[in-house]
Every structure is written in structure tokens, then in C-alpha cells.
C-alpha positions as a Python dict, from the first residue, in 0.01 Angstrom:
ca = {
    (1, 'M'): (0, 0, 0),
    (2, 'I'): (-98, -352, 0),
    (3, 'H'): (223, -606, -17),
    (4, 'I'): (6, -946, -41),
    (5, 'N'): (-294, -1031, -287),
    (6, 'L'): (-585, -1193, -330),
    (7, 'R'): (-423, -1493, -569),
    (8, 'Q'): (-175, -1542, -247),
    (9, 'L'): (-459, -1586, -39),
    (10, 'E'): (-661, -1820, -250),
    (11, 'Y'): (-320, -2074, -256),
    (12, 'F'): (-253, -2011, 104),
    (13, 'V'): (-584, -2165, 182),
    (14, 'A'): (-657, -2433, -41),
    (15, 'A'): (-337, -2568, 122),
    (16, 'A'): (-498, -2497, 487),
    (17, 'R'): (-811, -2719, 357),
    (18, 'H'): (-592, -2958, 195),
    (19, 'S'): (-294, -3003, 440),
    (20, 'S'): (-118, -3083, 115),
    (21, 'T'): (113, -2827, -162),
    (22, 'A'): (2, -3053, -471),
    (23, 'K'): (-390, -3240, -365),
    (24, 'A'): (-469, -2771, -330),
    (25, 'A'): (-269, -2707, -643),
    (26, 'Q'): (-455, -3027, -820),
    (27, 'A'): (-778, -2866, -650),
    (28, 'I'): (-732, -2545, -807),
    (29, 'N'): (-567, -2632, -1095),
    (30, 'V'): (-225, -2444, -1065),
    (31, 'S'): (115, -2575, -1025),
    (32, 'Q'): (262, -2691, -655),
    (33, 'P'): (579, -2476, -682),
    (34, 'S'): (308, -2178, -751),
    (35, 'V'): (122, -2260, -393),
    (36, 'S'): (435, -2300, -235),
    (37, 'K'): (589, -2016, -348),
    (38, 'A'): (253, -1854, -210),
    (39, 'V'): (248, -1991, 111),
    (40, 'A'): (643, -1936, 157),
    (41, 'D'): (616, -1522, 71),
    (42, 'L'): (307, -1494, 327),
    (43, 'E'): (519, -1649, 592),
    (44, 'V'): (805, -1356, 487),
    (45, 'H'): (569, -1082, 512),
    (46, 'W'): (374, -1178, 807),
    (47, 'G'): (662, -1379, 993),
    (48, 'E'): (527, -1655, 1097),
    (49, 'L'): (522, -2016, 1056),
    (50, 'L'): (202, -2100, 875),
    (51, 'F'): (290, -2519, 863),
    (52, 'V'): (449, -2763, 1006),
    (53, 'R'): (588, -2974, 697),
    (54, 'R'): (586, -3366, 779),
    (55, 'H'): (730, -3530, 541),
    (56, 'G'): (580, -3776, 321),
    (57, 'K'): (194, -3645, 566),
    (58, 'G'): (153, -3269, 395),
    (59, 'L'): (76, -2982, 617),
    (60, 'D'): (-29, -2952, 1005),
    (61, 'L'): (-143, -2589, 1051),
    (62, 'T'): (19, -2341, 1323),
    (63, 'A'): (-147, -2164, 1540),
    (64, 'A'): (-71, -1888, 1353),
    (65, 'G'): (-138, -2024, 1037),
    (66, 'L'): (-565, -2165, 1139),
    (67, 'S'): (-604, -1806, 1239),
    (68, 'R'): (-435, -1592, 922),
    (69, 'S'): (-673, -1908, 698),
    (70, 'R'): (-940, -1808, 914),
    (71, 'E'): (-882, -1436, 833),
    (72, 'A'): (-760, -1503, 451),
    (73, 'L'): (-1114, -1726, 400),
    (74, 'A'): (-1293, -1417, 529),
    (75, 'L'): (-1130, -1209, 305),
    (76, 'L'): (-1201, -1413, 29),
    (77, 'E'): (-1524, -1439, 83),
    (78, 'S'): (-1586, -1110, 73),
    (79, 'A'): (-1358, -1022, -270),
    (80, 'E'): (-1609, -1311, -434),
    (81, 'K'): (-1936, -1104, -326),
    (82, 'L'): (-1773, -775, -403),
    (83, 'Q'): (-1762, -858, -786),
    (84, 'E'): (-2074, -986, -835),
    (85, 'R'): (-2304, -750, -966),
    (86, 'R'): (-2532, -587, -782),
    (87, 'S'): (-2914, -700, -810),
    (88, 'Q'): (-3095, -408, -792),
    (89, 'S'): (-3438, -464, -673),
    (90, 'L'): (-3692, -249, -810),
    (91, 'S'): (-3978, -71, -592),
    (92, 'G'): (-4192, 217, -533),
    (93, 'V'): (-4520, 377, -687),
    (94, 'L'): (-4489, 516, -1022),
    (95, 'R'): (-4769, 735, -1094),
    (96, 'L'): (-4843, 679, -1489),
    (97, 'G'): (-5134, 901, -1670),
    (98, 'F'): (-5267, 718, -1934),
    (99, 'L'): (-5484, 839, -2268),
    (100, 'S'): (-5830, 741, -2229),
    (101, 'T'): (-5892, 583, -2557),
    (102, 'L'): (-5578, 313, -2519),
    (103, 'G'): (-5701, 237, -2143),
    (104, 'A'): (-5943, -15, -2204),
    (105, 'L'): (-5743, -223, -2457),
    (106, 'W'): (-5393, -185, -2280),
    (107, 'I'): (-5413, -97, -1965),
    (108, 'P'): (-5541, -346, -1752),
    (109, 'Q'): (-5291, -604, -2020),
    (110, 'I'): (-4994, -392, -1888),
    (111, 'L'): (-5090, -390, -1508),
    (112, 'S'): (-5127, -758, -1541),
    (113, 'Q'): (-4744, -778, -1666),
    (114, 'M'): (-4588, -487, -1403),
    (115, 'Q'): (-4720, -809, -1154),
    (116, 'K'): (-4589, -1098, -1229),
    (117, 'R'): (-4210, -944, -1404),
    (118, 'Y'): (-4218, -619, -1104),
    (119, 'P'): (-4392, -731, -781),
    (120, 'E'): (-4217, -448, -595),
    (121, 'I'): (-4368, -166, -812),
    (122, 'A'): (-4715, -16, -748),
    (123, 'L'): (-4882, 186, -1047),
    (124, 'E'): (-5092, 450, -967),
    (125, 'L'): (-5330, 544, -1272),
    (126, 'I'): (-5456, 874, -1361),
    (127, 'E'): (-5679, 907, -1669),
    (128, 'G'): (-5712, 1155, -1910),
    (129, 'D'): (-5670, 1335, -2265),
    (130, 'I'): (-5328, 1459, -2384),
    (131, 'E'): (-5352, 1758, -2287),
    (132, 'S'): (-5411, 1742, -1926),
    (133, 'L'): (-5157, 1432, -1915),
    (134, 'T'): (-4907, 1675, -2080),
    (135, 'R'): (-4987, 1902, -1841),
    (136, 'Q'): (-4901, 1709, -1554),
    (137, 'V'): (-4617, 1573, -1673),
    (138, 'E'): (-4463, 1875, -1683),
    (139, 'R'): (-4577, 2012, -1338),
    (140, 'G'): (-4457, 1650, -1193),
    (141, 'E'): (-4753, 1575, -1125),
    (142, 'I'): (-4704, 1222, -1220),
    (143, 'H'): (-4411, 1020, -1355),
    (144, 'A'): (-4558, 915, -1714),
    (145, 'A'): (-4773, 947, -1924),
    (146, 'L'): (-4910, 702, -2181),
    (147, 'Q'): (-5006, 871, -2480),
    (148, 'Y'): (-5031, 954, -2871),
    (149, 'E'): (-4759, 1193, -2989),
    (150, 'L'): (-4985, 1459, -3046),
    (151, 'G'): (-4847, 1797, -2968),
    (152, 'L'): (-4567, 1677, -2743),
    (153, 'S'): (-4301, 1961, -2872),
    (154, 'R'): (-4239, 2083, -2520),
    (155, 'P'): (-3927, 2154, -2364),
    (156, 'R'): (-3946, 2033, -2014),
    (157, 'I'): (-4094, 1682, -2210),
    (158, 'S'): (-3864, 1372, -2359),
    (159, 'T'): (-4086, 1100, -2565),
    (160, 'H'): (-4007, 710, -2557),
    (161, 'P'): (-4136, 592, -2828),
    (162, 'V'): (-4382, 270, -2804),
    (163, 'A'): (-4544, 154, -3126),
    (164, 'A'): (-4715, 305, -3398),
    (165, 'L'): (-5077, 240, -3507),
    (166, 'A'): (-5235, 269, -3872),
    (167, 'P'): (-5558, 534, -3908),
    (168, 'Y'): (-5861, 266, -3987),
    (169, 'V'): (-6181, 342, -4157),
    (170, 'L'): (-6497, 249, -3908),
    (171, 'L'): (-6814, 151, -4116),
    (172, 'P'): (-7148, -47, -4049),
    (173, 'A'): (-7198, -335, -4147),
    (174, 'R'): (-7484, -279, -4397),
    (175, 'H'): (-7313, 12, -4534),
    (176, 'A'): (-7247, 50, -4851),
    (177, 'L'): (-6885, 81, -4872),
    (178, 'A'): (-6833, -245, -4626),
    (179, 'A'): (-6713, -480, -4886),
    (180, 'A'): (-6455, -226, -5063),
    (181, 'T'): (-6113, -411, -5016),
    (182, 'S'): (-6010, -44, -4863),
    (183, 'V'): (-6180, 285, -4823),
    (184, 'S'): (-6074, 653, -4946),
    (185, 'L'): (-6117, 995, -4731),
    (186, 'A'): (-6318, 1107, -5024),
    (187, 'Q'): (-6576, 821, -5042),
    (188, 'L'): (-6568, 835, -4669),
    (189, 'A'): (-6611, 1175, -4677),
    (190, 'Q'): (-6978, 1127, -4857),
    (191, 'S'): (-7106, 1002, -4548),
    (192, 'P'): (-7229, 1183, -4170),
    (193, 'V'): (-6837, 1144, -3983),
    (194, 'L'): (-6839, 1099, -3620),
    (195, 'L'): (-6602, 1252, -3445),
    (196, 'I'): (-6310, 1150, -3092),
    (197, 'K'): (-6386, 1468, -2909),
    (198, 'L'): (-6068, 1523, -2739),
    (199, 'P'): (-5774, 1792, -2719),
    (200, 'Q'): (-5571, 1732, -3023),
    (201, 'S'): (-5739, 1375, -3125),
    (202, 'R'): (-5980, 1560, -3307),
    (203, 'E'): (-5760, 1812, -3534),
    (204, 'Y'): (-5539, 1505, -3594),
    (205, 'F'): (-5790, 1302, -3750),
    (206, 'L'): (-5927, 1635, -3898),
    (207, 'S'): (-5564, 1706, -4036),
    (208, 'L'): (-5612, 1351, -4246),
    (209, 'F'): (-5870, 1470, -4439),
    (210, 'R'): (-5742, 1798, -4525),
    (211, 'E'): (-5429, 1621, -4683),
    (212, 'A'): (-5666, 1464, -4843),
    (213, 'G'): (-5804, 1781, -5032),
    (214, 'V'): (-6162, 1699, -4890),
    (215, 'T'): (-6423, 1842, -4552),
    (216, 'P'): (-6616, 1592, -4434),
    (217, 'T'): (-7011, 1670, -4286),
    (218, 'V'): (-6951, 1650, -3899),
    (219, 'A'): (-7250, 1499, -3763),
    (220, 'H'): (-7160, 1420, -3408),
    (221, 'E'): (-6822, 1442, -3184),
    (222, 'F'): (-6798, 1174, -2855),
    (223, 'S'): (-6522, 1171, -2546),
    (224, 'S'): (-6608, 792, -2555),
    (225, 'I'): (-6489, 598, -2813),
    (226, 'E'): (-6682, 320, -2724),
    (227, 'L'): (-6996, 519, -2778),
    (228, 'L'): (-6861, 609, -3059),
    (229, 'R'): (-6834, 278, -3170),
    (230, 'S'): (-7205, 177, -3082),
    (231, 'M'): (-7356, 499, -3268),
    (232, 'V'): (-7127, 398, -3626),
    (233, 'A'): (-7269, 24, -3610),
    (234, 'N'): (-7602, 162, -3541),
    (235, 'G'): (-7560, 369, -3858),
    (236, 'H'): (-7533, 697, -3739),
    (237, 'G'): (-7253, 753, -3926),
    (238, 'V'): (-6893, 656, -3989),
    (239, 'S'): (-6530, 724, -3805),
    (240, 'I'): (-6179, 708, -3807),
    (241, 'L'): (-6009, 570, -3557),
    (242, 'T'): (-5620, 400, -3455),
    (243, 'T'): (-5716, 168, -3107),
    (244, 'R'): (-5863, -110, -3265),
    (245, 'P'): (-6075, -350, -2971),
    (246, 'T'): (-5975, -735, -3068),
    (247, 'V'): (-6330, -752, -3126),
    (248, 'D'): (-6481, -564, -3424),
    (249, 'R'): (-6843, -563, -3251),
    (250, 'A'): (-7016, -259, -3039),
    (251, 'H'): (-7099, -287, -2645),
    (252, 'D'): (-7461, -354, -2780),
    (253, 'G'): (-7385, -668, -3008),
    (254, 'K'): (-7350, -465, -3353),
    (255, 'R'): (-7152, -512, -3610),
    (256, 'L'): (-6856, -319, -3705),
    (257, 'V'): (-6647, -334, -4035),
    (258, 'C'): (-6342, -177, -3992),
    (259, 'K'): (-6080, -75, -4384),
    (260, 'R'): (-5768, -25, -4439),
    (261, 'I'): (-5738, 359, -4578),
    (262, 'K'): (-5675, 381, -4939),
    (263, 'D'): (-5505, 753, -4922),
    (264, 'K'): (-5153, 785, -4805),
    (265, 'V'): (-5183, 870, -4419),
    (266, 'A'): (-4903, 869, -4172),
    (267, 'K'): (-4925, 631, -3857),
    (268, 'Q'): (-4946, 769, -3497),
    (269, 'A'): (-4697, 674, -3266),
    (270, 'I'): (-4755, 594, -2865),
    (271, 'V'): (-4524, 711, -2646),
    (272, 'L'): (-4479, 697, -2326),
    (273, 'S'): (-4383, 1087, -2256),
    (274, 'V'): (-4136, 1173, -1907),
    (275, 'P'): (-3978, 1442, -1759),
    (276, 'S'): (-3694, 1610, -1945),
    (277, 'S'): (-3492, 1565, -1617),
    (278, 'N'): (-3465, 1360, -1248),
    (279, 'A'): (-3733, 1110, -1440),
    (280, 'S'): (-3846, 832, -1201),
    (281, 'C'): (-3621, 529, -1248),
    (282, 'L'): (-3895, 341, -1234),
    (283, 'I'): (-4031, 403, -1595),
    (284, 'A'): (-3742, 194, -1797),
    (285, 'P'): (-3915, -136, -1658),
    (286, 'F'): (-4265, 19, -1744),
    (287, 'L'): (-4165, 129, -2069),
    (288, 'S'): (-4012, -222, -2126),
    (289, 'V'): (-4350, -396, -2057),
    (290, 'A'): (-4511, -147, -2198),
    (291, 'K'): (-4418, -244, -2577),
    (292, 'S'): (-4447, -592, -2524),
    (293, 'V'): (-4770, -569, -2436),
    (294, 'I'): (-4858, -331, -2749),
    (295, 'A'): (-4579, -405, -2981),
    (296, 'P'): (-4472, -723, -2918),
    (297, 'P'): (-4200, -829, -3086),
}
């Protein structure tokens, strides 16, 4: 059992530093009797004289007092470090999968912010569709995947919400509905529809038409969101998307028109899918950065 405490040592070290119990008491903002008692108790406990008291001239450390003061100071410094919170330096490689339709808009910004805020974390980027990314998360081939929450109800996967995007109508600039405030899915279905041909995503967009009670005529399907946008801009059909680039123009510079859907449609959630167990400790910092980029407060 330890019979001395840190406060006694603190008072003793202060007395040794100031060569006076009065000055020590003033420096550490306690009463002089408290300092004197701490020193006296330590002398009794150790059986050693720590100071020579000189009336009117303060205190002089004895040889034993000098040795004990050095030991006490070292112990106090260790105790001070011990009470500090440990700063955890996050480092390592995070193997991140991301949905191809989300990548061009957000991954470069996320990567820049990760390098700025967590320079010790390296991102290994893997592009894919929802099905392939989900399988890779399940098998432990990647640590996490940034994707839409479609078909992710699986026991070995957990999801963390990042943002929710409302689907919108994409039209050529000269389309008859381009001047409308909003467009219903029934109106949209009267034109040839272009679809994203990716597992889960295709089914999601078709389900919006089904819920509205209409069946669209699908003219073409594309895996590339930019090709689809260019096809719409050139008048080859209309479409529905959720990811919206900052500029409403296709790669060839032709204008696009984006309109709100008049029907009541559910937003599409963007999530970070991770293994249900043994998730990487690097996921939390990435999640905070992804949220700040995709859905800033």
C-alpha cells in the first residue's frame, strides 16, 4: 500500500524550489501550514531530514532532501503525462470502394480532404458497381464502399448514412418540358428513356416509374453516366438521375436541363458499407470527411 500521495510530493517540490514554505504556498495557491505539514509528514515517513530550517532565511535542502526532491519531481512529471489523453495517430491504408457514378463528382474532393486532415492515412481506391462492391466488402477484400443503399440488407454488412439525394429529371435543352417547373413521371415516359445500366441502379429507376403507374419506353442503357448525359444533351432521349454534376452541360458542351420530379419519390441514400465485424479503425475518419464533402452542414 502506498502511504504518500502526489499532493504531498507537489508541496515538497514547491518548498524545495522556493526554499520557503511561505513562498511555496503562495506559488501553488495553498496555505503555508499545508506545505509545512506535507514536508513534515514526508520526513516522518522516510525517516530523513529534508530541509535545514534557518530562522528568517528559509529552507536549505539536505543531501537526502536534494535526492528526494529530484525523485519526486520526476514522479510528478510522469503523473502529469499520465493524466493527459493519449493522442491517437491514425495511419495505414484504407481500401475504399466507390460506386462509379459517384466517383467523378466526389472522390477527388474526398481524397484532397483526407490528405489534408489525415495525412498518415492512404486511400487505395477501387471503382465498381453496387453488386461487386458489396461482395468485396463481404469477403473482406475492401474495408468499405461508398455507394447507394440498394440491395444492402445482408447480415455481414453494416451501413453508415452519408447523405440522401433526390432523383431528378434530365432533359435536352430544347425538350418540350424544358420550361416546366417540374415534370411528372407520366410526362417523362412519353419520351424515349435512357437508363443507367448498372446492377441495382437500373432497377431503382424503373421502380420509380412502376410506383407512378407508368411503363417507360427504354431506348438505350449505358454504364457511363457521362455518356448518358451526352446522349440526353444531343436529343436521343430523357433520363432520371440522382448524382448531379455542378455544371448542367455534357462533355461536348451541349446544355442539359434538370427538373424536379412532380411525383412523390423517395430520396436515394448514399451510405458507407462496412463489414459487420472487425471494421477498420480508419473508417471513422473517412466517414466524417465523406459527410463533410457530400453533405456539408
